PDB file of C-alpha atoms in Angstrom:
ATOM      1  CA  UNK G  19     -49.847 -13.815 -31.278  1.00  0.00           C
ATOM      2  CA  UNK G  20     -52.486 -12.905 -28.697  1.00  0.00           C
ATOM      3  CA  UNK G  21     -53.429 -15.538 -26.146  1.00  0.00           C
ATOM      4  CA  UNK G  22     -56.897 -17.000 -26.517  1.00  0.00           C
ATOM      5  CA  UNK G  23     -59.449 -15.914 -23.919  1.00  0.00           C
ATOM      6  CA  UNK G  24     -61.124 -18.339 -21.517  1.00  0.00           C
ATOM      7  CA  UNK G  25     -63.840 -20.586 -22.967  1.00  0.00           C
ATOM      8  CA  UNK G  26     -65.383 -21.606 -19.625  1.00  0.00           C
ATOM      9  CA  UNK G  27     -65.960 -20.025 -16.236  1.00  0.00           C
ATOM     10  CA  UNK G  28     -65.660 -21.659 -12.807  1.00  0.00           C
ATOM     11  CA  UNK G  29     -68.002 -21.645  -9.827  1.00  0.00           C
ATOM     12  CA  UNK G  30     -66.300 -22.737  -6.603  1.00  0.00           C
ATOM     13  CA  UNK G  31     -68.474 -23.287  -3.531  1.00  0.00           C
ATOM     14  CA  UNK G  32     -67.672 -24.449  -0.043  1.00  0.00           C
ATOM     15  CA  UNK G  33     -69.661 -24.124   3.142  1.00  0.00           C
ATOM     16  CA  UNK G  34     -71.885 -26.308   5.241  1.00  0.00           C
ATOM     17  CA  UNK G  35     -75.355 -27.616   5.902  1.00  0.00           C
ATOM     18  CA  UNK G  36     -75.428 -25.832   9.221  1.00  0.00           C
ATOM     19  CA  UNK G  37     -78.601 -26.658  11.111  1.00  0.00           C
ATOM     20  CA  UNK G  38     -82.323 -27.337  10.958  1.00  0.00           C
ATOM     21  CA  UNK G  39     -85.538 -26.595  12.792  1.00  0.00           C
ATOM     22  CA  UNK G  40     -88.014 -29.481  12.963  1.00  0.00           C
ATOM     23  CA  UNK G  41     -89.977 -28.888  16.193  1.00  0.00           C
ATOM     24  CA  UNK G  42     -91.877 -32.191  15.995  1.00  0.00           C
ATOM     25  CA  UNK G  43     -88.896 -34.474  15.276  1.00  0.00           C
ATOM     26  CA  UNK G  44     -85.518 -35.490  16.640  1.00  0.00           C
ATOM     27  CA  UNK G  45     -82.531 -37.685  15.659  1.00  0.00           C
ATOM     28  CA  UNK G  46     -82.445 -36.547  12.024  1.00  0.00           C
ATOM     29  CA  UNK G  47     -79.832 -36.802   9.284  1.00  0.00           C
ATOM     30  CA  UNK G  48     -79.514 -35.007   5.978  1.00  0.00           C
ATOM     31  CA  UNK G  49     -78.576 -35.933   2.409  1.00  0.00           C
ATOM     32  CA  UNK G  50     -77.618 -33.479  -0.308  1.00  0.00           C
ATOM     33  CA  UNK G  51     -77.026 -33.644  -4.054  1.00  0.00           C
ATOM     34  CA  UNK G  52     -76.759 -31.162  -6.928  1.00  0.00           C
ATOM     35  CA  UNK G  53     -78.926 -30.614  -9.985  1.00  0.00           C
ATOM     36  CA  UNK G  54     -77.471 -28.627 -12.902  1.00  0.00           C
ATOM     37  CA  UNK G  55     -77.882 -28.011 -16.617  1.00  0.00           C
ATOM     38  CA  UNK G  56     -76.271 -30.016 -19.400  1.00  0.00           C
ATOM     39  CA  UNK G  57     -73.656 -27.310 -20.043  1.00  0.00           C
ATOM     40  CA  UNK G  58     -72.342 -27.662 -16.498  1.00  0.00           C
ATOM     41  CA  UNK G  59     -69.804 -30.202 -15.253  1.00  0.00           C
ATOM     42  CA  UNK G  60     -68.299 -30.806 -11.791  1.00  0.00           C
ATOM     43  CA  UNK G  61     -64.500 -30.577 -11.787  1.00  0.00           C
ATOM     44  CA  UNK G  62     -63.682 -31.071  -8.090  1.00  0.00           C
ATOM     45  CA  UNK G  63     -65.295 -31.909  -4.788  1.00  0.00           C
ATOM     46  CA  UNK G  64     -68.259 -34.103  -3.922  1.00  0.00           C
ATOM     47  CA  UNK G  65     -71.587 -34.070  -5.744  1.00  0.00           C
ATOM     48  CA  UNK G  66     -73.503 -35.708  -2.915  1.00  0.00           C
ATOM     49  CA  UNK G  67     -73.180 -36.443   0.766  1.00  0.00           C
ATOM     50  CA  UNK G  68     -74.923 -37.816   3.836  1.00  0.00           C
ATOM     51  CA  UNK G  69     -74.515 -36.328   7.292  1.00  0.00           C
ATOM     52  CA  UNK G  70     -74.337 -37.794  10.752  1.00  0.00           C
ATOM     53  CA  UNK G  71     -77.470 -38.210  12.880  1.00  0.00           C
ATOM     54  CA  UNK G  72     -77.983 -35.290  15.221  1.00  0.00           C
ATOM     55  CA  UNK G  73     -80.232 -34.621  18.204  1.00  0.00           C
ATOM     56  CA  UNK G  74     -81.873 -31.387  19.268  1.00  0.00           C
ATOM     57  CA  UNK G  75     -79.834 -28.914  21.282  1.00  0.00           C
ATOM     58  CA  UNK G  76     -80.703 -28.552  24.958  1.00  0.00           C
ATOM     59  CA  UNK G  77     -81.340 -24.797  24.787  1.00  0.00           C
ATOM     60  CA  UNK G  78     -84.579 -23.010  23.919  1.00  0.00           C
ATOM     61  CA  UNK G  79     -83.787 -23.044  20.176  1.00  0.00           C
ATOM     62  CA  UNK G  80     -83.917 -26.869  20.020  1.00  0.00           C
ATOM     63  CA  UNK G  81     -81.796 -26.681  16.863  1.00  0.00           C
ATOM     64  CA  UNK G  82     -80.559 -29.745  15.030  1.00  0.00           C
ATOM     65  CA  UNK G  83     -76.922 -28.906  14.286  1.00  0.00           C
ATOM     66  CA  UNK G  84     -75.024 -30.807  11.579  1.00  0.00           C
ATOM     67  CA  UNK G  85     -72.275 -28.417  10.377  1.00  0.00           C
ATOM     68  CA  UNK G  86     -71.873 -30.856   7.498  1.00  0.00           C
ATOM     69  CA  UNK G  87     -69.315 -29.614   4.926  1.00  0.00           C
ATOM     70  CA  UNK G  88     -70.024 -28.811   1.272  1.00  0.00           C
ATOM     71  CA  UNK G  89     -67.161 -28.429  -1.206  1.00  0.00           C
ATOM     72  CA  UNK G  90     -67.673 -28.507  -4.980  1.00  0.00           C
ATOM     73  CA  UNK G  91     -66.405 -26.787  -8.136  1.00  0.00           C
ATOM     74  CA  UNK G  92     -68.303 -26.529 -11.413  1.00  0.00           C
ATOM     75  CA  UNK G  93     -67.319 -25.324 -14.865  1.00  0.00           C
ATOM     76  CA  UNK G  94     -69.689 -24.099 -17.568  1.00  0.00           C
ATOM     77  CA  UNK G  95     -69.915 -22.098 -20.773  1.00  0.00           C
ATOM     78  CA  UNK G  96     -73.135 -20.256 -19.844  1.00  0.00           C
ATOM     79  CA  UNK G  97     -75.293 -19.630 -16.757  1.00  0.00           C
ATOM     80  CA  UNK G  98     -78.331 -21.580 -18.008  1.00  0.00           C
ATOM     81  CA  UNK G  99     -78.986 -24.494 -15.670  1.00  0.00           C
ATOM     82  CA  UNK G 100     -77.218 -22.813 -12.728  1.00  0.00           C
ATOM     83  CA  UNK G 101     -76.660 -25.520 -10.061  1.00  0.00           C
ATOM     84  CA  UNK G 102     -79.154 -26.146  -7.299  1.00  0.00           C
ATOM     85  CA  UNK G 103     -78.523 -28.024  -4.081  1.00  0.00           C
ATOM     86  CA  UNK G 104     -81.257 -30.496  -3.140  1.00  0.00           C
ATOM     87  CA  UNK G 105     -81.702 -31.503   0.498  1.00  0.00           C
ATOM     88  CA  UNK G 106     -83.512 -34.511   1.950  1.00  0.00           C
ATOM     89  CA  UNK G 107     -83.935 -34.918   5.705  1.00  0.00           C
ATOM     90  CA  UNK G 108     -84.715 -38.310   7.249  1.00  0.00           C
ATOM     91  CA  UNK G 109     -85.494 -39.604  10.717  1.00  0.00           C
ATOM     92  CA  UNK G 110     -87.154 -42.487  12.585  1.00  0.00           C
ATOM     93  CA  UNK G 111     -90.900 -42.879  12.986  1.00  0.00           C
ATOM     94  CA  UNK G 112     -92.564 -44.472  16.033  1.00  0.00           C
ATOM     95  CA  UNK G 113     -91.723 -47.934  14.675  1.00  0.00           C
ATOM     96  CA  UNK G 114     -88.047 -47.106  14.111  1.00  0.00           C
ATOM     97  CA  UNK G 115     -88.301 -46.922  10.311  1.00  0.00           C
ATOM     98  CA  UNK G 116     -86.343 -44.203   8.495  1.00  0.00           C
ATOM     99  CA  UNK G 117     -88.867 -41.906   6.824  1.00  0.00           C
ATOM    100  CA  UNK G 118     -88.459 -38.617   4.991  1.00  0.00           C
ATOM    101  CA  UNK G 119     -89.047 -35.516   7.121  1.00  0.00           C
ATOM    102  CA  UNK G 120     -88.476 -32.873   4.466  1.00  0.00           C
ATOM    103  CA  UNK G 121     -87.321 -31.992   0.964  1.00  0.00           C
ATOM    104  CA  UNK G 122     -85.993 -28.632  -0.198  1.00  0.00           C
ATOM    105  CA  UNK G 123     -83.855 -27.017  -2.878  1.00  0.00           C
ATOM    106  CA  UNK G 124     -82.169 -23.690  -3.545  1.00  0.00           C
ATOM    107  CA  UNK G 125     -79.878 -22.301  -6.260  1.00  0.00           C
ATOM    108  CA  UNK G 126     -76.247 -21.847  -5.318  1.00  0.00           C
ATOM    109  CA  UNK G 127     -75.599 -18.113  -4.823  1.00  0.00           C
ATOM    110  CA  UNK G 128     -74.867 -16.167  -8.011  1.00  0.00           C
ATOM    111  CA  UNK G 129     -72.429 -13.610  -6.597  1.00  0.00           C
ATOM    112  CA  UNK G 130     -69.061 -14.138  -4.890  1.00  0.00           C
ATOM    113  CA  UNK G 131     -68.892 -13.836  -1.127  1.00  0.00           C
ATOM    114  CA  UNK G 132     -70.407 -15.347   1.978  1.00  0.00           C
ATOM    115  CA  UNK G 133     -74.081 -16.235   1.877  1.00  0.00           C
ATOM    116  CA  UNK G 134     -76.603 -17.711   4.277  1.00  0.00           C
ATOM    117  CA  UNK G 135     -79.789 -19.403   3.067  1.00  0.00           C
ATOM    118  CA  UNK G 136     -82.730 -20.791   5.032  1.00  0.00           C
ATOM    119  CA  UNK G 137     -84.720 -23.307   3.004  1.00  0.00           C
ATOM    120  CA  UNK G 138     -88.352 -24.144   3.806  1.00  0.00           C
ATOM    121  CA  UNK G 139     -88.832 -27.902   3.657  1.00  0.00           C
ATOM    122  CA  UNK G 140     -91.856 -29.929   2.627  1.00  0.00           C
ATOM    123  CA  UNK G 141     -93.053 -33.531   2.448  1.00  0.00           C
ATOM    124  CA  UNK G 142     -95.404 -35.257  -0.020  1.00  0.00           C
ATOM    125  CA  UNK G 143     -98.807 -36.171   1.381  1.00  0.00           C
ATOM    126  CA  UNK G 144    -101.103 -39.121   0.764  1.00  0.00           C
ATOM    127  CA  UNK G 145    -104.136 -38.282  -1.360  1.00  0.00           C
ATOM    128  CA  UNK G 146    -106.682 -39.885   1.003  1.00  0.00           C
ATOM    129  CA  UNK G 147    -107.106 -40.604   4.702  1.00  0.00           C
ATOM    130  CA  UNK G 148    -107.053 -44.337   4.018  1.00  0.00           C
ATOM    131  CA  UNK G 149    -103.715 -44.099   2.213  1.00  0.00           C
ATOM    132  CA  UNK G 150    -102.397 -41.882   4.996  1.00  0.00           C
ATOM    133  CA  UNK G 151    -103.329 -44.444   7.680  1.00  0.00           C
ATOM    134  CA  UNK G 152    -101.993 -47.356   5.620  1.00  0.00           C
ATOM    135  CA  UNK G 153     -98.651 -45.634   4.986  1.00  0.00           C
ATOM    136  CA  UNK G 154     -98.334 -44.768   8.697  1.00  0.00           C
ATOM    137  CA  UNK G 155     -99.187 -48.320   9.766  1.00  0.00           C
ATOM    138  CA  UNK G 156     -96.842 -49.941   7.233  1.00  0.00           C
ATOM    139  CA  UNK G 157     -94.046 -47.453   7.941  1.00  0.00           C
ATOM    140  CA  UNK G 158     -93.849 -46.400   4.285  1.00  0.00           C
ATOM    141  CA  UNK G 159     -94.584 -42.699   3.951  1.00  0.00           C
ATOM    142  CA  UNK G 160     -94.950 -41.020   0.553  1.00  0.00           C
ATOM    143  CA  UNK G 161     -91.543 -39.995  -0.807  1.00  0.00           C
ATOM    144  CA  UNK G 162     -89.867 -39.289  -4.120  1.00  0.00           C
ATOM    145  CA  UNK G 163     -87.968 -42.122  -5.762  1.00  0.00           C
ATOM    146  CA  UNK G 164     -85.484 -39.507  -6.987  1.00  0.00           C
ATOM    147  CA  UNK G 165     -85.090 -36.416  -4.741  1.00  0.00           C
ATOM    148  CA  UNK G 166     -83.771 -34.426  -7.716  1.00  0.00           C
ATOM    149  CA  UNK G 167     -87.356 -33.901  -8.931  1.00  0.00           C
ATOM    150  CA  UNK G 168     -87.593 -31.316  -6.137  1.00  0.00           C
ATOM    151  CA  UNK G 169     -85.415 -28.983  -8.239  1.00  0.00           C
ATOM    152  CA  UNK G 170     -87.483 -29.489 -11.386  1.00  0.00           C
ATOM    153  CA  UNK G 171     -90.893 -28.111 -12.287  1.00  0.00           C
ATOM    154  CA  UNK G 172     -92.381 -31.010 -14.236  1.00  0.00           C
ATOM    155  CA  UNK G 173     -95.265 -32.757 -12.468  1.00  0.00           C
ATOM    156  CA  UNK G 174     -95.022 -30.676  -9.296  1.00  0.00           C
ATOM    157  CA  UNK G 175     -98.514 -29.223  -9.787  1.00  0.00           C
ATOM    158  CA  UNK G 176    -100.144 -32.638  -9.256  1.00  0.00           C
ATOM    159  CA  UNK G 177     -98.208 -33.450  -6.073  1.00  0.00           C
ATOM    160  CA  UNK G 178     -99.848 -32.723  -2.742  1.00  0.00           C
ATOM    161  CA  UNK G 179     -97.295 -31.498  -0.196  1.00  0.00           C
ATOM    162  CA  UNK G 180     -97.164 -30.059   3.307  1.00  0.00           C
ATOM    163  CA  UNK G 181     -94.655 -27.544   4.697  1.00  0.00           C
ATOM    164  CA  UNK G 182     -92.505 -28.913   7.483  1.00  0.00           C
ATOM    165  CA  UNK G 183     -89.336 -27.452   8.989  1.00  0.00           C
ATOM    166  CA  UNK G 184     -86.395 -25.334   7.818  1.00  0.00           C
ATOM    167  CA  UNK G 185     -82.738 -26.020   7.000  1.00  0.00           C
ATOM    168  CA  UNK G 186     -79.996 -23.362   7.127  1.00  0.00           C
ATOM    169  CA  UNK G 187     -76.973 -23.464   4.810  1.00  0.00           C
ATOM    170  CA  UNK G 188     -73.800 -21.370   4.648  1.00  0.00           C
ATOM    171  CA  UNK G 189     -71.996 -20.803   1.343  1.00  0.00           C
ATOM    172  CA  UNK G 190     -68.631 -19.269   0.452  1.00  0.00           C
ATOM    173  CA  UNK G 191     -68.661 -18.581  -3.283  1.00  0.00           C
ATOM    174  CA  UNK G 192     -65.791 -17.773  -5.663  1.00  0.00           C
ATOM    175  CA  UNK G 193     -66.221 -17.317  -9.413  1.00  0.00           C
ATOM    176  CA  UNK G 194     -63.491 -17.201 -12.047  1.00  0.00           C
ATOM    177  CA  UNK G 195     -63.520 -15.757 -15.590  1.00  0.00           C
ATOM    178  CA  UNK G 196     -67.224 -14.878 -15.577  1.00  0.00           C
ATOM    179  CA  UNK G 197     -66.493 -11.208 -16.205  1.00  0.00           C
ATOM    180  CA  UNK G 198     -64.131 -12.104 -19.058  1.00  0.00           C
ATOM    181  CA  UNK G 199     -67.004 -13.987 -20.696  1.00  0.00           C
ATOM    182  CA  UNK G 200     -69.344 -11.015 -20.326  1.00  0.00           C
ATOM    183  CA  UNK G 201     -71.240 -11.921 -17.129  1.00  0.00           C
ATOM    184  CA  UNK G 202     -71.438  -9.435 -14.259  1.00  0.00           C
ATOM    185  CA  UNK G 203     -71.931 -11.294 -10.970  1.00  0.00           C
ATOM    186  CA  UNK G 204     -71.314  -8.477  -8.534  1.00  0.00           C
ATOM    187  CA  UNK G 205     -68.459  -6.505  -6.966  1.00  0.00           C
ATOM    188  CA  UNK G 206     -65.318  -8.349  -8.008  1.00  0.00           C
ATOM    189  CA  UNK G 207     -64.925 -11.574  -9.923  1.00  0.00           C
ATOM    190  CA  UNK G 208     -62.463 -14.129  -8.431  1.00  0.00           C
ATOM    191  CA  UNK G 209     -62.952 -12.753  -4.903  1.00  0.00           C
ATOM    192  CA  UNK G 210     -64.558 -14.840  -2.185  1.00  0.00           C
ATOM    193  CA  UNK G 211     -65.442 -13.817   1.340  1.00  0.00           C
ATOM    194  CA  UNK G 212     -64.967 -10.061   1.779  1.00  0.00           C
ATOM    195  CA  UNK G 213     -62.329  -8.869   4.203  1.00  0.00           C
ATOM    196  CA  UNK G 214     -63.046  -7.576   7.705  1.00  0.00           C
ATOM    197  CA  UNK G 215     -64.735  -4.212   8.114  1.00  0.00           C
ATOM    198  CA  UNK G 216     -62.828  -1.386   9.855  1.00  0.00           C
ATOM    199  CA  UNK G 217     -63.689  -0.776  13.520  1.00  0.00           C
ATOM    200  CA  UNK G 218     -66.530   1.722  14.143  1.00  0.00           C
ATOM    201  CA  UNK G 219     -65.410   5.342  14.250  1.00  0.00           C
ATOM    202  CA  UNK G 220     -62.470   4.951  11.863  1.00  0.00           C
ATOM    203  CA  UNK G 221     -62.597   6.699   8.468  1.00  0.00           C
ATOM    204  CA  UNK G 222     -63.139   4.414   5.477  1.00  0.00           C
TER     205      UNK G 222
END
């Protein structure tokens, strides 16, 4: 009797929220969470996390380095609702209140291997100058009650936002059984980071 084929595939991701560029701000920390379709389910790892507070580097880059780890595994029966990682960056204002400095989201990479992504961040804006002054004075800037709306399209067209900063992420992706279920994700299913390249001058 032939063995039954797989009914689900796995997406295994580890990596890190590496660094950020926010020229106007310092002493920032980052939160992350995942948004995914109803056919997806996490099977291992952490679905959300919050980093340490970091200060700008002393060199000319003035990078905010977190190197905050990501490690999660999902299972699914189809690619619809492919997981996205949602980032929220926070830091103190002039009164010492924690306020949001940027939101951003990106899909987890589709193909196995090592990937680097730089996400442009944005913040919601007040709709009038009076609201803007009031929110600054009260220390309560506009922010989303649920950051996961960043990964969804509904209602985004009526939200006024402003671009602000970038966050860089590193991903190592491994998939399992996608090819057996008829999905072609790239070179070789079940393989992660490719091996080292031969030294220059040697025949391949």
